[in-house]
Short mmCIF file of C-alpha atoms in Angstrom, two decimals:
data_model
loop_
_atom_site.label_atom_id
_atom_site.label_comp_id
_atom_site.label_asym_id
_atom_site.label_seq_id
_atom_site.Cartn_x
_atom_site.Cartn_y
_atom_site.Cartn_z
CA UNK A 1 5.76 -0.62 21.67
CA UNK A 2 5.94 -3.61 19.57
CA UNK A 3 3.03 -3.57 16.95
CA UNK A 4 -0.16 -6.08 17.76
CA UNK A 5 -0.72 -8.74 14.86
CA UNK A 6 -2.71 -11.36 14.18
CA UNK A 7 -0.22 -13.83 13.74
CA UNK A 8 3.61 -14.37 15.55
CA UNK A 9 5.51 -13.88 12.66
CA UNK A 10 6.42 -10.29 11.76
CA UNK A 11 9.37 -11.45 9.93
CA UNK A 12 7.45 -13.21 7.30
CA UNK A 13 4.86 -10.62 6.77
CA UNK A 14 1.92 -12.69 7.02
CA UNK A 15 0.07 -10.60 9.58
CA UNK A 16 -1.74 -7.71 9.58
CA UNK A 17 -0.15 -4.65 11.96
CA UNK A 18 -2.99 -3.26 13.65
CA UNK A 19 -1.30 -0.79 16.04
CA UNK A 20 0.82 1.87 13.80
CA UNK A 21 1.99 5.36 14.78
CA UNK A 22 5.04 6.58 12.66
CA UNK A 23 4.54 9.46 14.20
CA UNK A 24 5.30 8.16 17.69
CA UNK A 25 9.43 8.69 17.85
CA UNK A 26 9.40 5.93 20.03
CA UNK A 27 7.96 3.79 18.25
CA UNK A 28 9.17 4.60 14.77
CA UNK A 29 12.98 4.13 16.23
CA UNK A 30 12.00 0.97 17.77
CA UNK A 31 9.55 -0.85 15.67
CA UNK A 32 8.27 1.33 12.84
CA UNK A 33 11.26 2.09 10.76
CA UNK A 34 12.96 -0.97 10.01
CA UNK A 35 9.32 -2.65 8.51
CA UNK A 36 8.63 0.53 6.78
CA UNK A 37 11.93 0.14 5.02
CA UNK A 38 11.06 -3.74 4.28
CA UNK A 39 8.02 -2.82 2.74
CA UNK A 40 8.92 -0.06 1.03
CA UNK A 41 12.12 -2.10 -0.98
CA UNK A 42 9.11 -5.16 -1.71
CA UNK A 43 6.76 -2.22 -2.85
CA UNK A 44 10.25 -0.49 -5.39
CA UNK A 45 10.62 -4.00 -6.69
CA UNK A 46 6.93 -4.79 -7.56
CA UNK A 47 6.22 -1.08 -9.26
CA UNK A 48 9.03 -1.28 -11.09
CA UNK A 49 8.03 -4.89 -12.86
CA UNK A 50 4.61 -2.80 -13.39
CA UNK A 51 5.90 -0.17 -15.34
CA UNK A 52 8.03 -1.86 -17.48
CA UNK A 53 5.06 -4.37 -18.39
CA UNK A 54 3.01 -1.06 -18.68
CA UNK A 55 5.79 -0.19 -21.40
CA UNK A 56 6.14 -3.43 -22.94
CA UNK A 57 4.38 -2.78 -26.11
CA UNK A 58 6.26 0.69 -26.96
CA UNK A 59 8.86 -1.97 -27.29
CA UNK A 60 7.84 -4.74 -28.51
CA UNK A 61 6.29 -2.35 -31.66
CA UNK A 62 9.84 -1.98 -32.67
CA UNK A 63 9.73 -5.43 -33.65
CA UNK A 64 6.55 -5.93 -35.25
CA UNK A 65 8.15 -5.61 -38.58
CA UNK A 66 7.48 -7.32 -42.10
CA UNK A 67 10.10 -10.03 -41.60
CA UNK A 68 7.76 -10.78 -38.87
CA UNK A 69 4.44 -10.97 -40.37
CA UNK A 70 3.42 -7.86 -39.44
CA UNK A 71 2.46 -5.20 -42.20
CA UNK A 72 1.37 -2.29 -39.63
CA UNK A 73 0.60 1.14 -40.77
CA UNK A 74 2.82 3.56 -37.89
CA UNK A 75 -0.88 4.68 -36.48
CA UNK A 76 -1.81 1.31 -36.05
CA UNK A 77 1.25 1.15 -33.48
CA UNK A 78 0.63 4.38 -32.10
CA UNK A 79 -2.70 3.41 -31.96
CA UNK A 80 -2.12 0.08 -29.58
CA UNK A 81 0.22 2.41 -26.99
CA UNK A 82 -2.35 4.19 -26.84
CA UNK A 83 -4.82 1.95 -25.57
CA UNK A 84 -2.10 0.38 -22.95
CA UNK A 85 -1.66 4.32 -21.66
CA UNK A 86 -5.13 4.27 -21.30
CA UNK A 87 -6.02 1.34 -19.61
CA UNK A 88 -3.09 2.22 -17.26
CA UNK A 89 -4.37 5.56 -16.31
CA UNK A 90 -7.63 4.45 -15.74
CA UNK A 91 -7.18 1.70 -13.37
CA UNK A 92 -4.62 4.22 -11.57
CA UNK A 93 -8.08 5.45 -9.31
CA UNK A 94 -9.43 1.88 -8.24
CA UNK A 95 -6.08 0.33 -7.51
CA UNK A 96 -5.49 3.73 -5.26
CA UNK A 97 -8.91 2.12 -3.35
CA UNK A 98 -8.01 -1.15 -3.17
CA UNK A 99 -5.30 -0.79 -0.39
CA UNK A 100 -7.25 -0.11 2.23
CA UNK A 101 -10.08 -2.72 1.09
CA UNK A 102 -7.27 -5.67 0.52
CA UNK A 103 -4.54 -4.64 2.75
CA UNK A 104 -1.14 -3.41 1.28
CA UNK A 105 0.59 -6.90 1.13
CA UNK A 106 -2.50 -8.71 0.02
CA UNK A 107 -2.93 -5.50 -3.09
CA UNK A 108 0.60 -6.12 -3.64
CA UNK A 109 0.24 -10.01 -4.32
CA UNK A 110 -2.69 -9.84 -6.47
CA UNK A 111 -1.64 -6.88 -8.43
CA UNK A 112 2.07 -8.42 -8.98
CA UNK A 113 0.17 -11.89 -10.06
CA UNK A 114 -2.55 -10.27 -12.60
CA UNK A 115 1.06 -8.82 -14.47
CA UNK A 116 1.32 -12.31 -15.41
CA UNK A 117 -1.78 -12.09 -17.53
CA UNK A 118 -0.78 -9.15 -20.33
CA UNK A 119 2.72 -10.92 -20.06
CA UNK A 120 1.53 -14.03 -21.81
CA UNK A 121 -0.72 -12.57 -23.60
CA UNK A 122 2.48 -10.51 -25.63
CA UNK A 123 4.46 -13.62 -25.79
CA UNK A 124 1.42 -14.94 -27.31
CA UNK A 125 0.66 -12.08 -29.67
CA UNK A 126 4.18 -10.93 -31.19
CA UNK A 127 4.94 -14.74 -32.33
CA UNK A 128 0.52 -14.56 -33.74
CA UNK A 129 1.04 -10.98 -36.60
CA UNK A 130 -2.14 -12.66 -37.72
CA UNK A 131 -4.09 -12.33 -35.21
CA UNK A 132 -7.12 -10.17 -35.97
CA UNK A 133 -6.51 -6.27 -35.15
CA UNK A 134 -9.09 -5.57 -33.13
CA UNK A 135 -8.32 -8.46 -31.17
CA UNK A 136 -5.09 -7.37 -31.03
CA UNK A 137 -5.86 -4.19 -29.61
CA UNK A 138 -7.95 -5.79 -26.60
CA UNK A 139 -5.60 -8.46 -25.82
CA UNK A 140 -2.39 -6.18 -25.88
CA UNK A 141 -4.18 -3.53 -23.63
CA UNK A 142 -4.55 -5.29 -20.74
CA UNK A 143 -0.78 -4.65 -20.25
CA UNK A 144 -2.20 -1.29 -18.53
CA UNK A 145 -2.40 -3.28 -15.90
CA UNK A 146 1.33 -2.19 -14.73
CA UNK A 147 -0.03 1.17 -15.07
CA UNK A 148 -1.92 0.89 -12.03
CA UNK A 149 0.61 -0.20 -9.79
CA UNK A 150 1.52 2.98 -9.22
CA UNK A 151 -1.05 4.46 -7.35
CA UNK A 152 -1.61 1.04 -5.08
CA UNK A 153 2.38 0.95 -4.36
CA UNK A 154 2.50 5.14 -3.61
CA UNK A 155 -0.55 4.83 -1.30
CA UNK A 156 0.29 1.93 0.45
CA UNK A 157 3.82 3.52 1.33
CA UNK A 158 1.94 6.56 2.52
CA UNK A 159 1.05 5.21 4.95
CA UNK A 160 3.85 3.45 6.85
CA UNK A 161 5.84 6.61 7.10
CA UNK A 162 6.09 9.86 9.25
CA UNK A 163 5.30 13.32 7.52
CA UNK A 164 9.21 14.18 8.31
CA UNK A 165 10.18 11.08 6.04
CA UNK A 166 7.28 10.84 3.14
CA UNK A 167 8.92 12.45 0.69
CA UNK A 168 12.00 10.56 0.25
CA UNK A 169 10.16 7.49 0.68
CA UNK A 170 7.66 8.21 -1.70
CA UNK A 171 10.66 9.72 -3.81
CA UNK A 172 12.44 6.56 -4.04
CA UNK A 173 9.20 4.25 -4.20
CA UNK A 174 8.31 6.65 -7.80
CA UNK A 175 11.49 6.79 -8.85
CA UNK A 176 11.87 3.40 -8.67
CA UNK A 177 9.09 2.67 -10.15
CA UNK A 178 9.57 5.39 -13.09
CA UNK A 179 12.84 3.77 -14.27
CA UNK A 180 10.91 0.40 -15.23
CA UNK A 181 10.45 2.62 -18.27
CA UNK A 182 13.86 2.38 -19.35
CA UNK A 183 14.77 -0.52 -18.35
CA UNK A 184 11.99 -2.84 -19.98
CA UNK A 185 13.57 -1.07 -23.22
CA UNK A 186 17.34 -1.80 -22.35
CA UNK A 187 16.17 -5.62 -22.31
CA UNK A 188 14.28 -4.95 -25.89
CA UNK A 189 18.02 -3.90 -26.81
CA UNK A 190 19.86 -6.75 -25.65
CA UNK A 191 17.60 -9.31 -27.22
CA UNK A 192 17.97 -7.63 -30.18
CA UNK A 193 21.48 -7.34 -30.01
CA UNK A 194 21.66 -11.14 -29.09
CA UNK A 195 19.40 -12.75 -30.85
CA UNK A 196 17.48 -11.05 -33.90
CA UNK A 197 14.32 -8.38 -34.36
CA UNK A 198 11.97 -11.46 -34.63
CA UNK A 199 13.10 -12.49 -31.21
CA UNK A 200 10.41 -10.19 -29.53
CA UNK A 201 8.31 -13.04 -27.74
CA UNK A 202 11.94 -13.21 -25.27
CA UNK A 203 11.54 -10.13 -23.84
CA UNK A 204 7.87 -11.21 -21.67
CA UNK A 205 9.67 -14.24 -21.32
CA UNK A 206 12.08 -12.84 -19.49
CA UNK A 207 9.54 -10.71 -17.11
CA UNK A 208 8.24 -13.85 -16.24
CA UNK A 209 10.34 -15.15 -13.76
CA UNK A 210 10.73 -11.61 -12.07
CA UNK A 211 7.19 -11.45 -11.99
CA UNK A 212 6.97 -14.60 -9.90
CA UNK A 213 9.88 -13.20 -7.91
CA UNK A 214 7.78 -9.87 -7.19
CA UNK A 215 5.27 -11.75 -5.68
CA UNK A 216 7.33 -13.89 -3.45
CA UNK A 217 9.14 -10.97 -2.18
CA UNK A 218 5.02 -9.37 -1.06
CA UNK A 219 4.77 -12.95 0.80
CA UNK A 220 7.95 -12.68 2.61
CA UNK A 221 8.39 -9.25 3.32
CA UNK A 222 5.26 -7.48 3.39
CA UNK A 223 2.46 -6.44 5.67
CA UNK A 224 -1.48 -5.18 5.91
CA UNK A 225 -1.95 -2.66 7.92
CA UNK A 226 -5.28 -2.03 9.86
CA UNK A 227 -5.18 1.75 9.93
CA UNK A 228 -5.00 2.04 6.22
CA UNK A 229 -8.07 4.25 5.38
CA UNK A 230 -9.20 5.86 2.17
CA UNK A 231 -10.67 9.18 3.21
CA UNK A 232 -13.14 9.42 0.26
CA UNK A 233 -14.82 12.69 1.68
CA UNK A 234 -11.69 14.51 1.10
CA UNK A 235 -10.82 12.99 -2.19
CA UNK A 236 -14.31 14.20 -3.56
CA UNK A 237 -13.85 17.47 -2.10
CA UNK A 238 -10.53 17.69 -4.12
CA UNK A 239 -12.30 17.34 -7.00
CA UNK A 240 -14.79 20.16 -5.98
CA UNK A 241 -11.30 22.50 -6.16
CA UNK A 242 -10.38 24.23 -8.78
CA UNK A 243 -6.89 23.91 -7.67
CA UNK A 244 -7.56 19.99 -8.71
CA UNK A 245 -8.49 20.73 -11.90
CA UNK A 246 -5.40 23.01 -12.43
CA UNK A 247 -2.46 21.18 -10.98
CA UNK A 248 -4.03 18.04 -13.18
CA UNK A 249 -4.06 19.92 -16.52
CA UNK A 250 -0.27 20.82 -15.33
CA UNK A 251 0.79 17.50 -14.76
CA UNK A 252 -0.63 16.39 -17.30
CA UNK A 253 1.62 18.36 -19.23
CA UNK A 254 5.10 16.65 -17.49
CA UNK A 255 4.42 13.67 -16.40
CA UNK A 256 2.13 12.69 -19.28
CA UNK A 257 4.86 14.26 -21.44
CA UNK A 258 6.76 11.92 -19.74
CA UNK A 259 4.95 8.63 -20.17
CA UNK A 260 4.02 9.77 -23.44
CA UNK A 261 7.01 10.23 -25.53
CA UNK A 262 8.36 7.19 -23.20
CA UNK A 263 6.33 4.85 -25.14
CA UNK A 264 6.62 7.01 -28.79
CA UNK A 265 10.28 7.33 -28.86
CA UNK A 266 11.09 4.63 -30.38
CA UNK A 267 8.06 4.18 -33.19
CA UNK A 268 9.27 7.97 -33.97
CA UNK A 269 13.05 7.13 -34.36
CA UNK A 270 11.61 4.35 -36.72
CA UNK A 271 8.88 5.75 -38.69
CA UNK A 272 10.50 9.21 -39.30
CA UNK A 273 13.79 8.59 -39.29
CA UNK A 274 13.81 4.75 -40.53
CA UNK A 275 15.77 3.52 -37.85
CA UNK A 276 16.15 0.11 -37.82
CA UNK A 277 14.78 -1.92 -34.78
CA UNK A 278 18.58 -2.01 -33.28
CA UNK A 279 19.45 1.17 -33.55
CA UNK A 280 16.07 2.85 -31.86
CA UNK A 281 16.47 0.50 -29.12
CA UNK A 282 20.22 1.34 -28.56
CA UNK A 283 18.71 5.11 -28.41
CA UNK A 284 15.44 4.65 -26.70
CA UNK A 285 16.23 4.03 -23.06
CA UNK A 286 17.96 7.11 -22.78
CA UNK A 287 14.93 9.25 -22.08
CA UNK A 288 13.26 7.91 -20.03
CA UNK A 289 16.21 6.92 -17.92
CA UNK A 290 17.08 10.36 -17.92
CA UNK A 291 13.74 11.82 -17.25
CA UNK A 292 13.20 9.18 -14.00
CA UNK A 293 16.65 10.07 -12.48
CA UNK A 294 16.05 13.37 -12.59
CA UNK A 295 12.90 14.02 -11.08
CA UNK A 296 14.07 14.41 -7.25
CA UNK A 297 16.18 17.26 -8.29
CA UNK A 298 12.95 19.15 -9.65
CA UNK A 299 11.76 18.82 -6.19
CA UNK A 300 14.92 19.94 -4.73
CA UNK A 301 14.89 23.11 -7.09
CA UNK A 302 10.82 23.68 -6.03
CA UNK A 303 12.20 23.40 -2.60
CA UNK A 304 15.21 26.15 -3.27
CA UNK A 305 13.31 27.99 -5.64
CA UNK A 306 9.68 28.23 -5.22
CA UNK A 307 7.58 25.54 -7.32
CA UNK A 308 5.82 28.00 -9.65
CA UNK A 309 8.78 29.46 -10.51
CA UNK A 310 10.62 26.41 -11.58
CA UNK A 311 7.46 24.77 -13.46
CA UNK A 312 6.89 28.18 -15.25
CA UNK A 313 10.40 28.24 -16.68
CA UNK A 314 10.46 24.50 -17.18
CA UNK A 315 7.22 24.82 -19.95
CA UNK A 316 9.49 27.87 -21.28
CA UNK A 317 11.70 25.87 -21.88
CA UNK A 318 9.71 23.33 -23.18
CA UNK A 319 8.24 25.06 -25.65
CA UNK A 320 11.83 25.79 -26.84
CA UNK A 321 12.42 22.14 -26.99
CA UNK A 322 9.61 21.11 -28.81
CA UNK A 323 10.34 24.04 -31.26
CA UNK A 324 13.57 22.92 -31.99
CA UNK A 325 12.33 19.13 -32.46
CA UNK A 326 9.96 20.56 -35.08
CA UNK A 327 13.27 22.19 -36.74
CA UNK A 328 15.37 18.47 -36.56
CA UNK A 329 12.35 17.27 -38.56
CA UNK A 330 12.32 19.62 -40.98
CA UNK A 331 15.54 19.33 -41.47
CA UNK A 332 16.00 15.56 -41.08
CA UNK A 333 18.47 15.97 -38.56
CA UNK A 334 18.49 13.15 -36.47
CA UNK A 335 21.62 14.12 -34.18
CA UNK A 336 19.64 17.04 -33.27
CA UNK A 337 16.15 15.18 -32.56
CA UNK A 338 17.57 12.69 -30.44
CA UNK A 339 19.99 15.93 -28.37
CA UNK A 340 16.22 17.77 -28.08
CA UNK A 341 14.39 15.11 -26.96
CA UNK A 342 17.09 13.96 -24.08
CA UNK A 343 16.35 17.41 -23.10
CA UNK A 344 11.86 17.11 -23.21
CA UNK A 345 12.93 13.76 -21.24
CA UNK A 346 14.97 16.62 -18.80
CA UNK A 347 12.39 18.96 -18.23
CA UNK A 348 9.65 16.32 -18.13
CA UNK A 349 11.41 15.00 -14.94
CA UNK A 350 11.99 18.25 -13.31
CA UNK A 351 8.33 19.23 -13.87
CA UNK A 352 7.15 15.97 -12.46
CA UNK A 353 9.37 17.08 -9.06
CA UNK A 354 8.16 20.82 -9.55
CA UNK A 355 4.65 20.26 -9.64
CA UNK A 356 4.00 17.91 -7.33
CA UNK A 357 6.01 19.66 -4.90
CA UNK A 358 3.51 22.68 -5.43
CA UNK A 359 0.60 20.83 -4.48
CA UNK A 360 1.09 20.56 -0.62
CA UNK A 361 2.55 24.22 -0.57
CA UNK A 362 -0.72 25.86 -2.28
CA UNK A 363 -2.59 23.68 0.85
CA UNK A 364 -0.15 25.09 3.11
CA UNK A 365 -0.73 28.56 2.33
CA UNK A 366 -4.60 28.36 2.13
CA UNK A 367 -4.43 26.60 5.52
CA UNK A 368 -2.61 30.05 6.80
CA UNK A 369 -5.01 32.13 4.51
CA UNK A 370 -8.17 30.07 6.60
CA UNK A 371 -5.55 30.73 9.86
CA UNK A 372 -5.76 34.96 9.34
CA UNK A 373 -9.70 34.20 8.51
CA UNK A 374 -9.84 33.34 11.87
CA UNK A 375 -10.30 29.33 10.98
CA UNK A 376 -8.51 27.24 14.22
CA UNK A 377 -5.52 26.33 13.31
CA UNK A 378 -5.77 22.90 13.74
CA UNK A 379 -9.13 22.83 11.99
CA UNK A 380 -7.27 24.96 8.70
CA UNK A 381 -3.71 22.56 9.06
CA UNK A 382 -6.11 18.92 9.12
CA UNK A 383 -8.28 19.65 6.51
CA UNK A 384 -6.04 21.04 4.04
CA UNK A 385 -3.61 18.30 4.68
CA UNK A 386 -5.99 15.75 3.86
CA UNK A 387 -6.88 17.79 0.77
CA UNK A 388 -3.68 17.42 -0.47
CA UNK A 389 -3.10 13.93 0.16
CA UNK A 390 -6.37 12.89 -1.61
CA UNK A 391 -5.05 15.24 -4.31
CA UNK A 392 -1.35 13.48 -4.90
CA UNK A 393 -2.66 10.49 -5.73
CA UNK A 394 -6.04 11.67 -8.17
CA UNK A 395 -3.40 14.34 -9.77
CA UNK A 396 -1.49 10.81 -10.44
CA UNK A 397 -4.11 9.70 -12.44
CA UNK A 398 -5.39 12.59 -14.18
CA UNK A 399 -1.45 12.92 -15.12
CA UNK A 400 -1.07 9.79 -17.16
CA UNK A 401 -4.02 10.48 -19.62
CA UNK A 402 -1.28 12.97 -21.23
CA UNK A 403 0.15 9.58 -22.14
CA UNK A 404 -2.80 8.95 -24.03
CA UNK A 405 -3.09 11.55 -25.86
CA UNK A 406 0.26 12.26 -27.12
CA UNK A 407 0.31 8.77 -28.49
CA UNK A 408 -2.94 9.68 -30.16
CA UNK A 409 -1.84 12.59 -31.22
CA UNK A 410 1.05 11.31 -32.72
CA UNK A 411 -0.98 8.53 -34.62
CA UNK A 412 -3.31 11.22 -36.56
CA UNK A 413 -0.25 13.44 -37.57
CA UNK A 414 0.90 10.15 -38.98
CA UNK A 415 -2.00 8.97 -40.40
CA UNK A 416 -2.42 12.87 -42.05
CA UNK A 417 1.00 13.84 -43.12
CA UNK A 418 2.98 10.49 -42.58
CA UNK A 419 5.43 13.08 -40.29
CA UNK A 420 5.56 14.07 -36.09
CA UNK A 421 5.87 17.87 -36.58
CA UNK A 422 2.21 18.80 -36.80
CA UNK A 423 2.18 17.00 -33.22
CA UNK A 424 4.86 18.42 -31.86
CA UNK A 425 3.39 21.95 -32.52
CA UNK A 426 -0.01 20.73 -30.89
CA UNK A 427 2.48 20.18 -28.21
CA UNK A 428 4.44 23.56 -28.10
CA UNK A 429 1.34 25.08 -28.32
CA UNK A 430 -0.08 23.31 -25.22
CA UNK A 431 2.94 23.65 -23.32
CA UNK A 432 2.49 27.70 -23.73
CA UNK A 433 -0.49 27.32 -22.94
CA UNK A 434 0.60 25.29 -19.11
CA UNK A 435 3.00 28.43 -18.78
CA UNK A 436 0.35 30.90 -19.43
CA UNK A 437 -1.44 28.92 -16.85
CA UNK A 438 1.21 28.68 -14.23
CA UNK A 439 2.53 32.55 -14.23
CA UNK A 440 -1.31 33.72 -14.50
CA UNK A 441 -2.79 31.56 -11.31
CA UNK A 442 0.50 31.03 -9.56
CA UNK A 443 2.87 33.56 -10.29
CA UNK A 444 0.57 36.65 -10.05
CA UNK A 445 -0.31 39.13 -7.04
CA UNK A 446 -2.78 36.05 -5.18
CA UNK A 447 -6.41 37.39 -5.35
CA UNK A 448 -8.61 37.25 -2.32
CA UNK A 449 -11.55 36.05 -1.58
CA UNK A 450 -14.09 35.17 0.86
CA UNK A 451 -13.75 32.53 2.86
CA UNK A 452 -16.73 29.61 3.18
CA UNK A 453 -17.78 29.53 6.82
CA UNK A 454 -17.91 25.59 7.13
CA UNK A 455 -14.69 24.89 5.14
CA UNK A 456 -11.14 25.57 6.00
CA UNK A 457 -10.36 27.01 2.67
CA UNK A 458 -8.19 30.10 2.60
CA UNK A 459 -8.35 32.99 0.85
CA UNK A 460 -4.95 33.17 -0.97
CA UNK A 461 -4.75 30.55 -3.53
CA UNK A 462 -1.09 31.49 -4.46
CA UNK A 463 2.12 29.64 -3.16
CA UNK A 464 5.87 30.71 -2.58
CA UNK A 465 7.12 31.99 -5.87
#
């Protein structure tokens, strides 16, 4: 059955689709799959550019040297990227809610268009180092709108695909967006290599036509679904569940580390080891690229070995590698520092995949426990599936706050000691706590509690180990 639309043109995407049943095999094979894939690739393009703009000041900070007119201390640069990360983290919640209100196609056009604002401001600011510091922070922080694109993009694509293909689709969408952090750093490297370290304004100029391309592709290729609805009650219920806060804490340790270190890595190389902008830019793209590409591997490892087990050993490995990073600073060993941080980025990618895999596993186990306690199977699965779905988006927003924390900690570390070592020690302790929490809550023998009579919450609060 072909989808009903408000326009005769399905190909151009200028339509609202009122009939969308991806779980119907006939509909999916004959009509749904090509439309869903077309929307997916358009979404990946927009989200990728959004991540690049979100990360743009982590690259432009390398160009902010005395030769370019910037007499900024390291802590001032870390505060700038912290504010950009903060805006992106905050916007992830309203961006998630925007898709059902405006439509996936419409919101992609709007959110992509908004990227022109921070891009234009970055082009201006990097050429005007005499801009008052407070105003520079306010205007530069608008790049955070790129961070919100992840949540709206993921929420939109989630509606298009059947359950059996959502993992693949969302994995492509997330990975294609995350690698934008590495792409903008490669653009920065190319600008420095081809021009000079005073040509930072060429980076936002480079992205302007690609933003326009993303807008055009969204107009031509995407659709709005009238069936897309935000489950507000499930979101509220998710925040009342202790697993929301526990998993948010763990995701801050994985994704927060990925985005935080992605923003900070170049500044660490420049300020801790005295690398030039060209030298720093030639290395910084490697970490985010590795972390983005390895994320699906973490999910597959969790499928095979159990999400909690992979997450536990991953955090233990992060404790060890962070300790080695501290040692590399104490011995002024640049090669060891770069090598260790490459491993850290690998671990953040694996952890991102394994933690996200844990969330639906937790609620599948809770559904089974509820069924064992007498709750009808359909009711138990439906309730816990709604909570898990809502939790995925909200935890993604919470995890981004880790990027803020990392850069603020580095700011204070450099301000107090002119070294990143104290900040890394703090992260080491945090990862150790994450390992203890993972083991205590999800690896030990499950505890039993009496379920509430009106909710499909299970008695077992554990997952397959």
